[in-house]
């Protein structure tokens, strides 16, 4: 039988491919992108740099120059290992390939970043989650109990958490790292907006990996993620990494952007200020609850069916992320990425027109 059913595992057949909705002509507030581009004069200099790249040659497989610059800009401790991925999604995949597999479990809070589950399943690893409390704080005792029971190969903690926007207590995260028999990945995708990190704690914990990405920082299109931790673990990750996973145009572009990193930092700062303003504006509307956020998005729960709210926003040309799942903590929730002040006003007036 040359059939899909014979050779593709039930776990993968049951999945649907990651759906990215079309956004043409819409105010795009669904994917935590930075709404700002590089200033014009930097764009020109960047294009010049790109023009010098020999695309007939393979990239530097070790991305040596880029890694040196990253260590410097992000103040990565000297004795830490560093691996780069084609986005941090790829680093999640490498980690799952390294320690996952049949009979192994990956653990995460629920709700959290959907790729933890998808990547677990596609690497034949069991995926288990521990529900957060109603206010999206973690239940420490329950989490530790589950860790002791299932002995997960890896625990993923998004810090701040996507899609809820809050950062878990450091005490909780330290307790997870200490109790876990395997790896704990602290995923700091939203570090540019929270400023909170475990990077400087790596030396204290032999099983801690810290992950960052440039995607939420204004460079989503380049696909670059970073993973830091004890070199013993990163040496193993390096064996799994495909040699040219970070292409030459990305390497050169990120090097260029890191030379001008203060521009991206200022944009992130602007987004943080606009997040406070947007949260306050949303808070004035009736029929919804706004959850506190340390990221570049805001989670909102509606008193009415959020599918309807989502569709009504779309009719008014505003695209957000619909997370409505009846019977879960995300029932009637939408996730709104903070945009430019103008986009944020468009969103608020769209809501005002029908709420
Ligand atoms: C967006 C996001 C990522 C993915 O980042 P890429 O580097 O674009 O792959 C990883 N983790 C969390 C929690 C995210 O929200």
Short mmCIF file of C-alpha atoms and ligand atoms in Angstrom, two decimals:
data_model
loop_
_atom_site.label_atom_id
_atom_site.label_comp_id
_atom_site.label_asym_id
_atom_site.label_seq_id
_atom_site.Cartn_x
_atom_site.Cartn_y
_atom_site.Cartn_z
CA UNK A 1 0.00 0.00 0.00
CA UNK A 2 1.69 3.18 -1.19
CA UNK A 3 -0.66 5.27 0.86
CA UNK A 4 -0.21 8.23 3.19
CA UNK A 5 -2.19 6.33 5.83
CA UNK A 6 0.37 3.56 5.91
CA UNK A 7 3.47 5.69 6.30
CA UNK A 8 2.47 8.97 7.96
CA UNK A 9 1.82 8.64 11.68
CA UNK A 10 -1.70 9.26 13.00
CA UNK A 11 -0.34 12.17 15.09
CA UNK A 12 0.79 14.03 11.97
CA UNK A 13 -2.26 13.10 9.89
CA UNK A 14 -4.43 14.57 12.66
CA UNK A 15 -2.61 17.94 12.50
CA UNK A 16 -3.58 20.78 10.19
CA UNK A 17 -0.86 22.85 8.55
CA UNK A 18 -0.13 26.13 10.38
CA UNK A 19 -2.67 28.57 9.01
CA UNK A 20 -1.57 32.12 8.25
CA UNK A 21 -4.64 34.17 7.24
CA UNK A 22 -4.35 36.58 4.27
CA UNK A 23 -3.95 40.17 5.48
CA UNK A 24 -3.92 42.19 2.28
CA UNK A 25 -5.58 45.56 2.72
CA UNK A 26 -6.10 44.96 6.45
CA UNK A 27 -4.65 46.69 9.49
CA UNK A 28 -2.47 43.79 10.53
CA UNK A 29 -2.54 43.36 14.31
CA UNK A 30 -2.49 39.57 14.47
CA UNK A 31 1.12 38.38 14.50
CA UNK A 32 3.14 40.47 17.01
CA UNK A 33 5.12 42.12 14.25
CA UNK A 34 6.85 45.44 14.81
CA UNK A 35 4.81 47.90 12.69
CA UNK A 36 7.86 50.04 11.89
CA UNK A 37 10.40 49.55 9.12
CA UNK A 38 14.00 50.72 8.95
CA UNK A 39 14.41 54.47 8.37
CA UNK A 40 14.95 55.34 4.68
CA UNK A 41 18.66 56.19 4.93
CA UNK A 42 19.41 52.92 6.72
CA UNK A 43 17.44 50.97 4.11
CA UNK A 44 19.72 52.33 1.40
CA UNK A 45 22.88 51.42 3.31
CA UNK A 46 21.45 47.96 4.02
CA UNK A 47 20.75 47.37 0.32
CA UNK A 48 24.34 48.31 -0.47
CA UNK A 49 25.60 45.70 2.01
CA UNK A 50 23.31 43.08 0.51
CA UNK A 51 24.63 43.85 -2.95
CA UNK A 52 28.09 42.70 -1.88
CA UNK A 53 27.00 39.23 -0.78
CA UNK A 54 28.27 36.36 -2.94
CA UNK A 55 25.08 34.37 -3.25
CA UNK A 56 26.85 31.77 -5.37
CA UNK A 57 28.67 30.71 -2.16
CA UNK A 58 27.25 28.86 0.81
CA UNK A 59 26.82 30.99 3.93
CA UNK A 60 29.36 30.90 6.77
CA UNK A 61 28.06 27.69 8.36
CA UNK A 62 29.15 28.81 11.82
CA UNK A 63 27.98 32.43 11.35
CA UNK A 64 31.12 33.46 13.22
CA UNK A 65 30.99 37.20 12.67
CA UNK A 66 27.29 37.37 13.44
CA UNK A 67 27.67 35.33 16.62
CA UNK A 68 30.49 37.57 17.89
CA UNK A 69 28.30 40.60 17.33
CA UNK A 70 25.26 38.97 18.98
CA UNK A 71 27.32 38.07 22.06
CA UNK A 72 28.36 41.68 22.32
CA UNK A 73 24.99 43.37 21.69
CA UNK A 74 22.94 41.03 23.90
CA UNK A 75 25.59 40.77 26.62
CA UNK A 76 25.73 37.00 26.50
CA UNK A 77 27.96 35.70 29.31
CA UNK A 78 31.39 34.61 28.04
CA UNK A 79 31.08 31.00 29.21
CA UNK A 80 27.65 30.46 27.59
CA UNK A 81 27.11 28.42 24.47
CA UNK A 82 25.18 30.05 21.61
CA UNK A 83 23.24 28.46 18.74
CA UNK A 84 21.38 30.26 15.97
CA UNK A 85 18.18 29.07 14.35
CA UNK A 86 16.06 29.92 11.35
CA UNK A 87 13.74 31.70 13.76
CA UNK A 88 13.39 30.44 17.30
CA UNK A 89 10.78 28.00 15.96
CA UNK A 90 13.68 26.06 14.50
CA UNK A 91 15.51 26.08 17.84
CA UNK A 92 12.39 24.66 19.50
CA UNK A 93 12.44 21.96 16.84
CA UNK A 94 16.14 21.22 17.39
CA UNK A 95 15.58 20.96 21.14
CA UNK A 96 12.65 18.58 20.64
CA UNK A 97 14.74 16.48 18.23
CA UNK A 98 17.58 16.39 20.73
CA UNK A 99 15.73 15.22 23.83
CA UNK A 100 12.26 14.23 22.57
CA UNK A 101 11.04 11.16 20.74
CA UNK A 102 8.83 8.17 21.54
CA UNK A 103 8.33 7.68 25.27
CA UNK A 104 9.49 11.21 26.07
CA UNK A 105 7.33 14.14 27.18
CA UNK A 106 7.48 17.87 26.56
CA UNK A 107 5.64 19.99 29.11
CA UNK A 108 4.29 23.55 28.93
CA UNK A 109 1.69 25.68 30.67
CA UNK A 110 -1.72 26.12 29.02
CA UNK A 111 -2.42 28.38 27.32
CA UNK A 112 0.98 29.06 25.84
CA UNK A 113 2.76 29.27 22.47
CA UNK A 114 1.13 26.80 20.06
CA UNK A 115 4.39 25.71 18.42
CA UNK A 116 5.48 23.85 21.59
CA UNK A 117 2.69 21.36 21.01
CA UNK A 118 2.93 21.21 17.22
CA UNK A 119 6.69 20.60 17.29
CA UNK A 120 6.34 17.99 20.04
CA UNK A 121 3.85 16.05 17.95
CA UNK A 122 5.90 16.30 14.75
CA UNK A 123 8.96 14.91 16.58
CA UNK A 124 6.94 11.97 17.98
CA UNK A 125 7.20 13.40 21.48
CA UNK A 126 4.26 13.31 23.90
CA UNK A 127 3.00 16.76 24.77
CA UNK A 128 1.49 17.60 28.12
CA UNK A 129 0.24 20.85 29.56
CA UNK A 130 -0.59 22.19 32.98
CA UNK A 131 -3.45 24.67 33.08
CA UNK A 132 -2.78 28.16 34.36
CA UNK A 133 -5.12 29.71 36.94
CA UNK A 134 -8.07 31.91 35.85
CA UNK A 135 -5.85 35.00 36.11
CA UNK A 136 -3.16 33.24 34.00
CA UNK A 137 -0.71 32.85 36.89
CA UNK A 138 0.79 29.35 37.16
CA UNK A 139 -0.25 26.86 39.84
CA UNK A 140 3.21 26.16 41.22
CA UNK A 141 2.36 23.08 43.29
CA UNK A 142 0.45 21.44 40.45
CA UNK A 143 3.23 22.23 37.96
CA UNK A 144 5.91 20.71 40.20
CA UNK A 145 3.69 17.70 40.91
CA UNK A 146 3.32 17.04 37.17
CA UNK A 147 7.07 17.48 36.63
CA UNK A 148 7.78 14.85 39.29
CA UNK A 149 5.16 12.52 37.83
CA UNK A 150 5.97 12.64 34.11
CA UNK A 151 9.68 13.58 34.23
CA UNK A 152 9.54 15.72 31.09
CA UNK A 153 12.53 15.74 28.74
CA UNK A 154 11.94 19.45 28.30
CA UNK A 155 9.73 22.18 29.79
CA UNK A 156 8.96 25.30 27.74
CA UNK A 157 8.18 28.52 29.58
CA UNK A 158 7.33 31.58 27.51
CA UNK A 159 8.50 34.62 29.53
CA UNK A 160 6.36 36.77 29.14
CA UNK A 161 3.77 34.20 28.16
CA UNK A 162 2.20 34.21 24.71
CA UNK A 163 -0.81 34.60 24.39
CA UNK A 164 -1.60 35.90 27.88
CA UNK A 165 1.04 38.66 28.04
CA UNK A 166 2.00 38.23 31.70
CA UNK A 167 5.39 37.17 33.05
CA UNK A 168 5.33 34.36 35.58
CA UNK A 169 7.04 34.94 38.94
CA UNK A 170 10.77 34.29 38.89
CA UNK A 171 10.34 32.09 41.98
CA UNK A 172 8.00 29.85 40.01
CA UNK A 173 10.39 29.58 37.08
CA UNK A 174 13.35 28.85 39.36
CA UNK A 175 11.33 26.14 41.10
CA UNK A 176 10.55 24.59 37.69
CA UNK A 177 14.22 24.66 36.68
CA UNK A 178 15.30 23.15 39.99
CA UNK A 179 12.65 20.40 40.00
CA UNK A 180 12.87 19.45 36.33
CA UNK A 181 14.99 16.37 35.61
CA UNK A 182 15.50 17.54 32.00
CA UNK A 183 15.86 20.78 30.09
CA UNK A 184 13.94 23.97 30.79
CA UNK A 185 13.76 26.45 27.93
CA UNK A 186 12.87 29.98 28.98
CA UNK A 187 11.55 31.52 25.77
CA UNK A 188 12.19 35.25 25.91
CA UNK A 189 10.63 36.18 22.56
CA UNK A 190 9.11 39.30 24.19
CA UNK A 191 12.24 40.41 26.04
CA UNK A 192 12.40 43.68 24.03
CA UNK A 193 9.15 44.74 25.73
CA UNK A 194 9.53 43.20 29.20
CA UNK A 195 13.24 43.74 29.85
CA UNK A 196 13.15 40.63 32.07
CA UNK A 197 15.57 37.80 31.46
CA UNK A 198 17.18 34.65 32.80
CA UNK A 199 20.25 35.09 30.60
CA UNK A 200 22.43 36.11 33.53
CA UNK A 201 21.21 33.10 35.56
CA UNK A 202 22.45 30.46 33.14
CA UNK A 203 25.59 29.77 35.20
CA UNK A 204 23.37 28.83 38.17
CA UNK A 205 21.42 26.09 36.38
CA UNK A 206 22.97 23.29 34.27
CA UNK A 207 19.57 22.50 32.64
CA UNK A 208 18.52 26.05 31.69
CA UNK A 209 18.40 27.22 28.08
CA UNK A 210 17.37 30.79 27.26
CA UNK A 211 15.90 31.57 23.85
CA UNK A 212 15.52 34.91 22.11
CA UNK A 213 14.36 35.97 18.66
CA UNK A 214 14.69 39.08 16.52
CA UNK A 215 11.19 38.55 15.10
CA UNK A 216 9.29 40.69 17.60
CA UNK A 217 12.08 43.26 17.40
CA UNK A 218 11.40 44.36 13.84
CA UNK A 219 13.15 41.61 11.89
CA UNK A 220 10.47 38.92 11.55
CA UNK A 221 11.20 38.49 7.85
CA UNK A 222 14.85 37.60 8.42
CA UNK A 223 14.13 34.57 10.65
CA UNK A 224 16.78 34.59 13.33
CA UNK A 225 16.52 32.96 16.74
CA UNK A 226 19.18 32.49 19.40
CA UNK A 227 19.63 29.90 22.10
CA UNK A 228 22.00 30.28 25.03
CA UNK A 229 22.99 27.90 27.79
CA UNK A 230 25.63 25.56 29.14
CA UNK A 231 28.03 24.72 26.25
CA UNK A 232 27.54 21.01 27.04
CA UNK A 233 23.96 21.29 25.76
CA UNK A 234 24.70 23.69 22.93
CA UNK A 235 27.43 21.37 21.62
CA UNK A 236 24.76 18.71 21.21
CA UNK A 237 22.35 21.16 19.55
CA UNK A 238 25.11 22.00 17.07
CA UNK A 239 25.12 18.38 15.89
CA UNK A 240 21.43 18.57 15.04
CA UNK A 241 21.54 21.99 13.40
CA UNK A 242 21.60 21.86 9.59
CA UNK A 243 24.86 23.51 8.49
CA UNK A 244 23.43 26.42 6.50
CA UNK A 245 20.24 27.08 8.46
CA UNK A 246 20.93 30.83 8.65
CA UNK A 247 21.31 32.09 5.09
CA UNK A 248 23.86 34.69 3.94
CA UNK A 249 21.31 37.45 3.38
CA UNK A 250 20.02 37.00 6.92
CA UNK A 251 23.52 36.93 8.38
CA UNK A 252 24.54 40.13 6.63
CA UNK A 253 21.21 41.87 7.28
CA UNK A 254 21.25 41.08 11.00
CA UNK A 255 24.87 42.22 11.25
CA UNK A 256 23.83 45.49 9.66
CA UNK A 257 20.80 45.91 11.94
CA UNK A 258 22.84 45.14 15.04
CA UNK A 259 25.21 47.94 14.00
CA UNK A 260 22.15 50.19 14.30
CA UNK A 261 20.42 48.34 17.09
CA UNK A 262 19.46 51.51 18.98
CA UNK A 263 16.92 52.16 16.20
CA UNK A 264 15.13 48.88 16.94
CA UNK A 265 15.38 49.41 20.70
CA UNK A 266 13.76 52.82 20.34
CA UNK A 267 10.95 51.29 18.27
CA UNK A 268 10.35 48.69 20.99
CA UNK A 269 10.26 51.46 23.60
CA UNK A 270 7.68 53.31 21.52
CA UNK A 271 5.58 50.15 21.31
CA UNK A 272 5.71 49.74 25.11
CA UNK A 273 4.41 53.31 25.56
CA UNK A 274 1.69 52.75 22.97
CA UNK A 275 0.75 49.47 24.66
CA UNK A 276 -0.03 51.38 27.88
CA UNK A 277 -2.08 53.91 25.94
CA UNK A 278 -3.96 51.21 24.00
CA UNK A 279 -4.66 49.21 27.18
CA UNK A 280 -6.10 52.36 28.78
CA UNK A 281 -8.27 53.08 25.70
CA UNK A 282 -9.54 49.49 25.59
CA UNK A 283 -10.25 49.65 29.33
CA UNK A 284 -12.71 52.48 28.72
CA UNK A 285 -14.87 50.29 26.49
CA UNK A 286 -17.64 48.21 28.01
CA UNK A 287 -18.23 44.51 27.50
CA UNK A 288 -14.63 43.38 27.72
CA UNK A 289 -11.77 42.62 30.11
CA UNK A 290 -8.22 43.75 29.32
CA UNK A 291 -5.42 41.60 30.74
CA UNK A 292 -2.14 43.23 31.80
CA UNK A 293 0.72 42.72 29.33
CA UNK A 294 4.50 42.94 29.35
CA UNK A 295 4.70 42.07 25.66
CA UNK A 296 3.79 43.83 22.38
CA UNK A 297 0.24 42.51 22.39
CA UNK A 298 -2.81 42.68 24.63
CA UNK A 299 -5.18 39.84 25.44
CA UNK A 300 -8.83 40.86 25.65
CA UNK A 301 -11.80 38.78 26.79
CA UNK A 302 -15.25 39.77 25.54
CA UNK A 303 -18.60 39.34 27.29
CA UNK A 304 -20.07 38.26 23.92
CA UNK A 305 -18.98 35.64 21.40
CA UNK A 306 -15.46 36.64 20.33
CA UNK A 307 -15.96 35.03 16.88
CA UNK A 308 -18.53 37.73 16.18
CA UNK A 309 -16.23 40.48 17.45
CA UNK A 310 -13.40 39.09 15.30
CA UNK A 311 -15.60 39.10 12.18
CA UNK A 312 -16.92 42.58 12.88
CA UNK A 313 -13.36 43.87 13.23
CA UNK A 314 -12.42 42.19 9.96
CA UNK A 315 -15.36 43.83 8.18
CA UNK A 316 -13.86 47.11 9.40
CA UNK A 317 -10.51 46.04 7.93
CA UNK A 318 -8.77 45.23 11.21
CA UNK A 319 -7.15 41.81 11.59
CA UNK A 320 -6.45 40.47 15.09
CA UNK A 321 -5.90 36.91 16.36
CA UNK A 322 -8.97 34.96 17.34
CA UNK A 323 -8.15 32.65 20.26
CA UNK A 324 -11.74 31.80 21.15
CA UNK A 325 -11.95 28.21 22.32
CA UNK A 326 -15.14 27.41 24.22
CA UNK A 327 -14.52 25.63 27.50
CA UNK A 328 -10.91 26.85 27.86
CA UNK A 329 -9.34 29.82 29.61
CA UNK A 330 -9.23 31.56 26.22
CA UNK A 331 -12.98 31.41 25.68
CA UNK A 332 -14.05 34.65 23.94
CA UNK A 333 -10.50 35.99 23.88
CA UNK A 334 -8.82 37.95 21.09
CA UNK A 335 -5.12 38.84 21.00
CA UNK A 336 -4.33 42.30 19.68
CA UNK A 337 -0.81 43.21 18.57
CA UNK A 338 0.19 46.78 19.42
CA UNK A 339 0.56 48.71 16.15
CA UNK A 340 1.38 52.30 15.29
CA UNK A 341 -0.64 54.97 17.15
CA UNK A 342 -2.77 55.35 14.02
CA UNK A 343 -3.44 51.60 13.74
CA UNK A 344 -4.29 51.42 17.45
CA UNK A 345 -6.81 54.25 17.00
CA UNK A 346 -8.32 52.41 14.01
CA UNK A 347 -8.76 49.34 16.16
CA UNK A 348 -10.34 51.22 19.06
CA UNK A 349 -12.77 53.13 16.84
CA UNK A 350 -13.71 49.92 15.03
CA UNK A 351 -14.56 48.37 18.42
CA UNK A 352 -16.42 51.49 19.52
CA UNK A 353 -18.61 51.34 16.43
CA UNK A 354 -20.25 48.08 17.40
CA UNK A 355 -19.60 47.27 21.08
C1 LIG B 1 6.70 34.57 18.13
C2 LIG B 1 7.21 33.59 19.09
C3 LIG B 1 8.28 32.75 18.79
C4 LIG B 1 8.72 32.52 17.36
O1 LIG B 1 9.70 33.29 16.98
P1 LIG B 1 10.45 33.10 15.58
O2 LIG B 1 11.82 33.48 15.97
O3 LIG B 1 9.79 34.05 14.67
O4 LIG B 1 10.34 31.69 15.13
C5 LIG B 1 8.80 31.92 19.76
N1 LIG B 1 8.26 31.89 20.98
C6 LIG B 1 7.20 32.65 21.31
C7 LIG B 1 6.63 32.57 22.68
C8 LIG B 1 6.64 33.51 20.38
O5 LIG B 1 5.56 34.23 20.69
#
